[in-house]
Amino acid sequence: MAKQKKHPQGSIAQNKKAMHDYFVESRFEAGLALAGWEVKSLRAGKAQLVDSYVLLKDDEAWLMGCHITPLKTASTHVIADPTRTRKLLLNRRELEKLFGAVQQKGHTCVALSLYWKQHLVKCEIALAKGKKDFDKRHTEKERDADREVQRAMRSKGKDE
């Protein structure tokens, strides 16, 4: 019997800007409807989630702005569109929860990361609320203070 290939584990791409620009209220795991060349590109790690968001329309969820770069060895008879809209696969209950929450003022739905779950590609999406500039500065100050505390703890441990 032939050995089965191990599927890559872990993260493919992350949207770090979303964590900076939004307060994440709840997270959802969604499947992605992909073409064959897209899966090969994701195995090679050629994806970007910067400025990607979720569009909720006609009782369906669509991933917009996700850029998957086609491989040079991809098929020539299929025209690869790197930024095409991709359908997100969610339960009806999850879709209804997202639809209800996005109707509230200031709420939106953003993509946080793409990752492998066994042999499937999953997208972590979040129901989020936009941060104001002073919120971003406050978050940055907290992060700097935590970093200083950690640095002091490390230096104290070395002195002893």
mmCIF file with all atom_site columns, N, CA and C in Angstrom, residues 17-68:
data_model
loop_
_atom_site.group_PDB
_atom_site.id
_atom_site.type_symbol
_atom_site.label_atom_id
_atom_site.label_alt_id
_atom_site.label_comp_id
_atom_site.label_asym_id
_atom_site.label_entity_id
_atom_site.label_seq_id
_atom_site.pdbx_PDB_ins_code
_atom_site.Cartn_x
_atom_site.Cartn_y
_atom_site.Cartn_z
_atom_site.occupancy
_atom_site.B_iso_or_equiv
_atom_site.pdbx_formal_charge
_atom_site.auth_seq_id
_atom_site.auth_comp_id
_atom_site.auth_asym_id
_atom_site.auth_atom_id
_atom_site.pdbx_PDB_model_num
ATOM 1   N N  . LYS A 1 17 ? -3.992  43.181 10.197 1.00 0.00 ? 17 LYS A N  1
ATOM 2   C CA . LYS A 1 17 ? -4.568  44.528 10.175 1.00 0.00 ? 17 LYS A CA 1
ATOM 3   C C  . LYS A 1 17 ? -5.967  44.533 10.782 1.00 0.00 ? 17 LYS A C  1
ATOM 4   N N  . ALA A 1 18 ? -6.700  43.431 10.632 1.00 0.00 ? 18 ALA A N  1
ATOM 5   C CA . ALA A 1 18 ? -8.048  43.356 11.194 1.00 0.00 ? 18 ALA A CA 1
ATOM 6   C C  . ALA A 1 18 ? -8.011  43.435 12.716 1.00 0.00 ? 18 ALA A C  1
ATOM 7   N N  . MET A 1 19 ? -7.026  42.813 13.328 1.00 0.00 ? 19 MET A N  1
ATOM 8   C CA . MET A 1 19 ? -6.916  42.866 14.792 1.00 0.00 ? 19 MET A CA 1
ATOM 9   C C  . MET A 1 19 ? -6.573  44.278 15.258 1.00 0.00 ? 19 MET A C  1
ATOM 10  N N  . HIS A 1 20 ? -5.927  45.046 14.404 1.00 0.00 ? 20 HIS A N  1
ATOM 11  C CA . HIS A 1 20 ? -5.571  46.421 14.741 1.00 0.00 ? 20 HIS A CA 1
ATOM 12  C C  . HIS A 1 20 ? -6.756  47.371 14.534 1.00 0.00 ? 20 HIS A C  1
ATOM 13  N N  . ASP A 1 21 ? -7.574  47.103 13.539 1.00 0.00 ? 21 ASP A N  1
ATOM 14  C CA . ASP A 1 21 ? -8.647  48.021 13.162 1.00 0.00 ? 21 ASP A CA 1
ATOM 15  C C  . ASP A 1 21 ? -10.003 47.716 13.799 1.00 0.00 ? 21 ASP A C  1
ATOM 16  N N  . TYR A 1 22 ? -10.176 46.533 14.382 1.00 0.00 ? 22 TYR A N  1
ATOM 17  C CA . TYR A 1 22 ? -11.499 46.126 14.871 1.00 0.00 ? 22 TYR A CA 1
ATOM 18  C C  . TYR A 1 22 ? -11.418 45.505 16.258 1.00 0.00 ? 22 TYR A C  1
ATOM 19  N N  . PHE A 1 23 ? -12.528 45.626 17.009 1.00 0.00 ? 23 PHE A N  1
ATOM 20  C CA . PHE A 1 23 ? -12.744 44.840 18.218 1.00 0.00 ? 23 PHE A CA 1
ATOM 21  C C  . PHE A 1 23 ? -13.452 43.568 17.771 1.00 0.00 ? 23 PHE A C  1
ATOM 22  N N  . VAL A 1 24 ? -12.860 42.415 18.010 1.00 0.00 ? 24 VAL A N  1
ATOM 23  C CA . VAL A 1 24 ? -13.467 41.147 17.596 1.00 0.00 ? 24 VAL A CA 1
ATOM 24  C C  . VAL A 1 24 ? -14.446 40.709 18.676 1.00 0.00 ? 24 VAL A C  1
ATOM 25  N N  . GLU A 1 25 ? -15.707 40.526 18.295 1.00 0.00 ? 25 GLU A N  1
ATOM 26  C CA . GLU A 1 25 ? -16.740 40.137 19.252 1.00 0.00 ? 25 GLU A CA 1
ATOM 27  C C  . GLU A 1 25 ? -16.985 38.637 19.257 1.00 0.00 ? 25 GLU A C  1
ATOM 28  N N  . SER A 1 26 ? -17.082 38.021 18.095 1.00 0.00 ? 26 SER A N  1
ATOM 29  C CA . SER A 1 26 ? -17.240 36.568 18.043 1.00 0.00 ? 26 SER A CA 1
ATOM 30  C C  . SER A 1 26 ? -16.599 36.043 16.771 1.00 0.00 ? 26 SER A C  1
ATOM 31  N N  . ARG A 1 27 ? -16.175 34.797 16.834 1.00 0.00 ? 27 ARG A N  1
ATOM 32  C CA . ARG A 1 27 ? -15.459 34.167 15.714 1.00 0.00 ? 27 ARG A CA 1
ATOM 33  C C  . ARG A 1 27 ? -16.253 32.984 15.189 1.00 0.00 ? 27 ARG A C  1
ATOM 34  N N  . PHE A 1 28 ? -16.114 32.745 13.890 1.00 0.00 ? 28 PHE A N  1
ATOM 35  C CA . PHE A 1 28 ? -16.770 31.622 13.233 1.00 0.00 ? 28 PHE A CA 1
ATOM 36  C C  . PHE A 1 28 ? -15.767 30.916 12.338 1.00 0.00 ? 28 PHE A C  1
ATOM 37  N N  . GLU A 1 29 ? -15.977 29.628 12.151 1.00 0.00 ? 29 GLU A N  1
ATOM 38  C CA . GLU A 1 29 ? -15.155 28.845 11.236 1.00 0.00 ? 29 GLU A CA 1
ATOM 39  C C  . GLU A 1 29 ? -15.997 28.532 10.010 1.00 0.00 ? 29 GLU A C  1
ATOM 40  N N  . ALA A 1 30 ? -15.487 28.892 8.841  1.00 0.00 ? 30 ALA A N  1
ATOM 41  C CA . ALA A 1 30 ? -16.226 28.674 7.604  1.00 0.00 ? 30 ALA A CA 1
ATOM 42  C C  . ALA A 1 30 ? -15.359 27.910 6.621  1.00 0.00 ? 30 ALA A C  1
ATOM 43  N N  . GLY A 1 31 ? -16.002 27.040 5.857  1.00 0.00 ? 31 GLY A N  1
ATOM 44  C CA . GLY A 1 31 ? -15.309 26.372 4.775  1.00 0.00 ? 31 GLY A CA 1
ATOM 45  C C  . GLY A 1 31 ? -15.248 27.301 3.569  1.00 0.00 ? 31 GLY A C  1
ATOM 46  N N  . LEU A 1 32 ? -14.392 26.957 2.609  1.00 0.00 ? 32 LEU A N  1
ATOM 47  C CA . LEU A 1 32 ? -14.247 27.763 1.400  1.00 0.00 ? 32 LEU A CA 1
ATOM 48  C C  . LEU A 1 32 ? -14.496 26.898 0.173  1.00 0.00 ? 32 LEU A C  1
ATOM 49  N N  . ALA A 1 33 ? -15.238 27.423 -0.797 1.00 0.00 ? 33 ALA A N  1
ATOM 50  C CA . ALA A 1 33 ? -15.418 26.746 -2.074 1.00 0.00 ? 33 ALA A CA 1
ATOM 51  C C  . ALA A 1 33 ? -14.292 27.224 -2.989 1.00 0.00 ? 33 ALA A C  1
ATOM 52  N N  . LEU A 1 34 ? -13.352 26.336 -3.300 1.00 0.00 ? 34 LEU A N  1
ATOM 53  C CA . LEU A 1 34 ? -12.153 26.703 -4.054 1.00 0.00 ? 34 LEU A CA 1
ATOM 54  C C  . LEU A 1 34 ? -12.028 25.901 -5.336 1.00 0.00 ? 34 LEU A C  1
ATOM 55  N N  . ALA A 1 35 ? -11.295 26.454 -6.280 1.00 0.00 ? 35 ALA A N  1
ATOM 56  C CA . ALA A 1 35 ? -10.933 25.729 -7.499 1.00 0.00 ? 35 ALA A CA 1
ATOM 57  C C  . ALA A 1 35 ? -9.639  24.957 -7.224 1.00 0.00 ? 35 ALA A C  1
ATOM 58  N N  . GLY A 1 36 ? -9.295  24.032 -8.110 1.00 0.00 ? 36 GLY A N  1
ATOM 59  C CA . GLY A 1 36 ? -8.112  23.190 -7.917 1.00 0.00 ? 36 GLY A CA 1
ATOM 60  C C  . GLY A 1 36 ? -6.818  23.976 -7.849 1.00 0.00 ? 36 GLY A C  1
ATOM 61  N N  . TRP A 1 37 ? -6.663  24.968 -8.741 1.00 0.00 ? 37 TRP A N  1
ATOM 62  C CA . TRP A 1 37 ? -5.418  25.747 -8.742 1.00 0.00 ? 37 TRP A CA 1
ATOM 63  C C  . TRP A 1 37 ? -5.279  26.558 -7.466 1.00 0.00 ? 37 TRP A C  1
ATOM 64  N N  . GLU A 1 38 ? -6.405  26.939 -6.855 1.00 0.00 ? 38 GLU A N  1
ATOM 65  C CA . GLU A 1 38 ? -6.348  27.710 -5.613 1.00 0.00 ? 38 GLU A CA 1
ATOM 66  C C  . GLU A 1 38 ? -5.829  26.860 -4.457 1.00 0.00 ? 38 GLU A C  1
ATOM 67  N N  . VAL A 1 39 ? -6.234  25.598 -4.426 1.00 0.00 ? 39 VAL A N  1
ATOM 68  C CA . VAL A 1 39 ? -5.762  24.704 -3.362 1.00 0.00 ? 39 VAL A CA 1
ATOM 69  C C  . VAL A 1 39 ? -4.261  24.490 -3.486 1.00 0.00 ? 39 VAL A C  1
ATOM 70  N N  . LYS A 1 40 ? -3.779  24.310 -4.723 1.00 0.00 ? 40 LYS A N  1
ATOM 71  C CA . LYS A 1 40 ? -2.336  24.136 -4.923 1.00 0.00 ? 40 LYS A CA 1
ATOM 72  C C  . LYS A 1 40 ? -1.568  25.383 -4.483 1.00 0.00 ? 40 LYS A C  1
ATOM 73  N N  . SER A 1 41 ? -2.101  26.554 -4.784 1.00 0.00 ? 41 SER A N  1
ATOM 74  C CA . SER A 1 41 ? -1.445  27.790 -4.374 1.00 0.00 ? 41 SER A CA 1
ATOM 75  C C  . SER A 1 41 ? -1.448  27.941 -2.860 1.00 0.00 ? 41 SER A C  1
ATOM 76  N N  . LEU A 1 42 ? -2.543  27.540 -2.215 1.00 0.00 ? 42 LEU A N  1
ATOM 77  C CA . LEU A 1 42 ? -2.602  27.617 -0.753 1.00 0.00 ? 42 LEU A CA 1
ATOM 78  C C  . LEU A 1 42 ? -1.620  26.651 -0.109 1.00 0.00 ? 42 LEU A C  1
ATOM 79  N N  . ARG A 1 43 ? -1.418  25.487 -0.712 1.00 0.00 ? 43 ARG A N  1
ATOM 80  C CA . ARG A 1 43 ? -0.408  24.556 -0.186 1.00 0.00 ? 43 ARG A CA 1
ATOM 81  C C  . ARG A 1 43 ? 0.978   25.183 -0.246 1.00 0.00 ? 43 ARG A C  1
ATOM 82  N N  . ALA A 1 44 ? 1.208   26.023 -1.263 1.00 0.00 ? 44 ALA A N  1
ATOM 83  C CA . ALA A 1 44 ? 2.485   26.724 -1.397 1.00 0.00 ? 44 ALA A CA 1
ATOM 84  C C  . ALA A 1 44 ? 2.535   27.984 -0.534 1.00 0.00 ? 44 ALA A C  1
ATOM 85  N N  . GLY A 1 45 ? 1.416   28.336 0.116  1.00 0.00 ? 45 GLY A N  1
ATOM 86  C CA . GLY A 1 45 ? 1.382   29.485 1.010  1.00 0.00 ? 45 GLY A CA 1
ATOM 87  C C  . GLY A 1 45 ? 1.262   30.820 0.298  1.00 0.00 ? 45 GLY A C  1
ATOM 88  N N  . LYS A 1 46 ? 0.670   30.838 -0.867 1.00 0.00 ? 46 LYS A N  1
ATOM 89  C CA . LYS A 1 46 ? 0.587   32.070 -1.660 1.00 0.00 ? 46 LYS A CA 1
ATOM 90  C C  . LYS A 1 46 ? -0.783  32.724 -1.520 1.00 0.00 ? 46 LYS A C  1
ATOM 91  N N  . ALA A 1 47 ? -1.090  33.217 -0.324 1.00 0.00 ? 47 ALA A N  1
ATOM 92  C CA . ALA A 1 47 ? -2.373  33.882 -0.071 1.00 0.00 ? 47 ALA A CA 1
ATOM 93  C C  . ALA A 1 47 ? -2.162  35.112 0.795  1.00 0.00 ? 47 ALA A C  1
ATOM 94  N N  . GLN A 1 48 ? -3.021  36.116 0.578  1.00 0.00 ? 48 GLN A N  1
ATOM 95  C CA . GLN A 1 48 ? -2.996  37.331 1.377  1.00 0.00 ? 48 GLN A CA 1
ATOM 96  C C  . GLN A 1 48 ? -4.415  37.698 1.767  1.00 0.00 ? 48 GLN A C  1
ATOM 97  N N  . LEU A 1 49 ? -4.602  38.086 3.013  1.00 0.00 ? 49 LEU A N  1
ATOM 98  C CA . LEU A 1 49 ? -5.923  38.464 3.508  1.00 0.00 ? 49 LEU A CA 1
ATOM 99  C C  . LEU A 1 49 ? -6.033  39.951 3.842  1.00 0.00 ? 49 LEU A C  1
ATOM 100 N N  . VAL A 1 50 ? -5.056  40.746 3.453  1.00 0.00 ? 50 VAL A N  1
ATOM 101 C CA . VAL A 1 50 ? -5.096  42.171 3.753  1.00 0.00 ? 50 VAL A CA 1
ATOM 102 C C  . VAL A 1 50 ? -6.304  42.790 3.055  1.00 0.00 ? 50 VAL A C  1
ATOM 103 N N  . ASP A 1 51 ? -7.076  43.580 3.776  1.00 0.00 ? 51 ASP A N  1
ATOM 104 C CA . ASP A 1 51 ? -8.275  44.256 3.262  1.00 0.00 ? 51 ASP A CA 1
ATOM 105 C C  . ASP A 1 51 ? -9.356  43.288 2.794  1.00 0.00 ? 51 ASP A C  1
ATOM 106 N N  . SER A 1 52 ? -9.383  42.086 3.306  1.00 0.00 ? 52 SER A N  1
ATOM 107 C CA . SER A 1 52 ? -10.450 41.158 2.916  1.00 0.00 ? 52 SER A CA 1
ATOM 108 C C  . SER A 1 52 ? -11.596 41.267 3.926  1.00 0.00 ? 52 SER A C  1
ATOM 109 N N  . TYR A 1 53 ? -12.796 41.053 3.441  1.00 0.00 ? 53 TYR A N  1
ATOM 110 C CA . TYR A 1 53 ? -13.983 41.153 4.271  1.00 0.00 ? 53 TYR A CA 1
ATOM 111 C C  . TYR A 1 53 ? -15.019 40.153 3.775  1.00 0.00 ? 53 TYR A C  1
ATOM 112 N N  . VAL A 1 54 ? -16.096 40.018 4.526  1.00 0.00 ? 54 VAL A N  1
ATOM 113 C CA . VAL A 1 54 ? -17.159 39.084 4.180  1.00 0.00 ? 54 VAL A CA 1
ATOM 114 C C  . VAL A 1 54 ? -18.383 39.879 3.756  1.00 0.00 ? 54 VAL A C  1
ATOM 115 N N  . LEU A 1 55 ? -18.900 39.567 2.583  1.00 0.00 ? 55 LEU A N  1
ATOM 116 C CA . LEU A 1 55 ? -20.103 40.199 2.063  1.00 0.00 ? 55 LEU A CA 1
ATOM 117 C C  . LEU A 1 55 ? -21.271 39.242 2.282  1.00 0.00 ? 55 LEU A C  1
ATOM 118 N N  . LEU A 1 56 ? -22.300 39.714 2.967  1.00 0.00 ? 56 LEU A N  1
ATOM 119 C CA . LEU A 1 56 ? -23.488 38.904 3.231  1.00 0.00 ? 56 LEU A CA 1
ATOM 120 C C  . LEU A 1 56 ? -24.588 39.361 2.281  1.00 0.00 ? 56 LEU A C  1
ATOM 121 N N  . LYS A 1 57 ? -24.995 38.460 1.355  1.00 0.00 ? 57 LYS A N  1
ATOM 122 C CA . LYS A 1 57 ? -25.960 38.842 0.333  1.00 0.00 ? 57 LYS A CA 1
ATOM 123 C C  . LYS A 1 57 ? -26.776 37.613 -0.068 1.00 0.00 ? 57 LYS A C  1
ATOM 124 N N  . ASP A 1 58 ? -28.086 37.776 -0.173 1.00 0.00 ? 58 ASP A N  1
ATOM 125 C CA . ASP A 1 58 ? -28.993 36.711 -0.630 1.00 0.00 ? 58 ASP A CA 1
ATOM 126 C C  . ASP A 1 58 ? -28.846 35.423 0.183  1.00 0.00 ? 58 ASP A C  1
ATOM 127 N N  . ASP A 1 59 ? -28.802 35.545 1.507  1.00 0.00 ? 59 ASP A N  1
ATOM 128 C CA . ASP A 1 59 ? -28.656 34.388 2.406  1.00 0.00 ? 59 ASP A CA 1
ATOM 129 C C  . ASP A 1 59 ? -27.389 33.580 2.129  1.00 0.00 ? 59 ASP A C  1
ATOM 130 N N  . GLU A 1 60 ? -26.342 34.229 1.654  1.00 0.00 ? 60 GLU A N  1
ATOM 131 C CA . GLU A 1 60 ? -25.056 33.576 1.433  1.00 0.00 ? 60 GLU A CA 1
ATOM 132 C C  . GLU A 1 60 ? -23.946 34.501 1.905  1.00 0.00 ? 60 GLU A C  1
ATOM 133 N N  . ALA A 1 61 ? -22.792 33.926 2.191  1.00 0.00 ? 61 ALA A N  1
ATOM 134 C CA . ALA A 1 61 ? -21.628 34.699 2.615  1.00 0.00 ? 61 ALA A CA 1
ATOM 135 C C  . ALA A 1 61 ? -20.531 34.537 1.568  1.00 0.00 ? 61 ALA A C  1
ATOM 136 N N  . TRP A 1 62 ? -19.910 35.647 1.194  1.00 0.00 ? 62 TRP A N  1
ATOM 137 C CA . TRP A 1 62 ? -18.877 35.661 0.171  1.00 0.00 ? 62 TRP A CA 1
ATOM 138 C C  . TRP A 1 62 ? -17.621 36.318 0.723  1.00 0.00 ? 62 TRP A C  1
ATOM 139 N N  . LEU A 1 63 ? -16.469 35.734 0.449  1.00 0.00 ? 63 LEU A N  1
ATOM 140 C CA . LEU A 1 63 ? -15.187 36.296 0.863  1.00 0.00 ? 63 LEU A CA 1
ATOM 141 C C  . LEU A 1 63 ? -14.682 37.211 -0.246 1.00 0.00 ? 63 LEU A C  1
ATOM 142 N N  . MET A 1 64 ? -14.531 38.484 0.071  1.00 0.00 ? 64 MET A N  1
ATOM 143 C CA . MET A 1 64 ? -14.102 39.489 -0.904 1.00 0.00 ? 64 MET A CA 1
ATOM 144 C C  . MET A 1 64 ? -12.687 39.965 -0.550 1.00 0.00 ? 64 MET A C  1
ATOM 145 N N  . GLY A 1 65 ? -11.902 40.232 -1.553 1.00 0.00 ? 65 GLY A N  1
ATOM 146 C CA . GLY A 1 65 ? -10.592 40.835 -1.346 1.00 0.00 ? 65 GLY A CA 1
ATOM 147 C C  . GLY A 1 65 ? -9.480  39.877 -0.961 1.00 0.00 ? 65 GLY A C  1
ATOM 148 N N  . CYS A 1 66 ? -9.746  38.604 -0.911 1.00 0.00 ? 66 CYS A N  1
ATOM 149 C CA . CYS A 1 66 ? -8.704  37.624 -0.607 1.00 0.00 ? 66 CYS A CA 1
ATOM 150 C C  . CYS A 1 66 ? -7.896  37.383 -1.883 1.00 0.00 ? 66 CYS A C  1
ATOM 151 N N  . HIS A 1 67 ? -6.594  37.515 -1.792 1.00 0.00 ? 67 HIS A N  1
ATOM 152 C CA . HIS A 1 67 ? -5.734  37.392 -2.960 1.00 0.00 ? 67 HIS A CA 1
ATOM 153 C C  . HIS A 1 67 ? -4.973  36.079 -2.894 1.00 0.00 ? 67 HIS A C  1
ATOM 154 N N  . ILE A 1 68 ? -5.259  35.167 -3.825 1.00 0.00 ? 68 ILE A N  1
ATOM 155 C CA . ILE A 1 68 ? -4.539  33.895 -3.923 1.00 0.00 ? 68 ILE A CA 1
ATOM 156 C C  . ILE A 1 68 ? -3.767  33.927 -5.240 1.00 0.00 ? 68 ILE A C  1
#
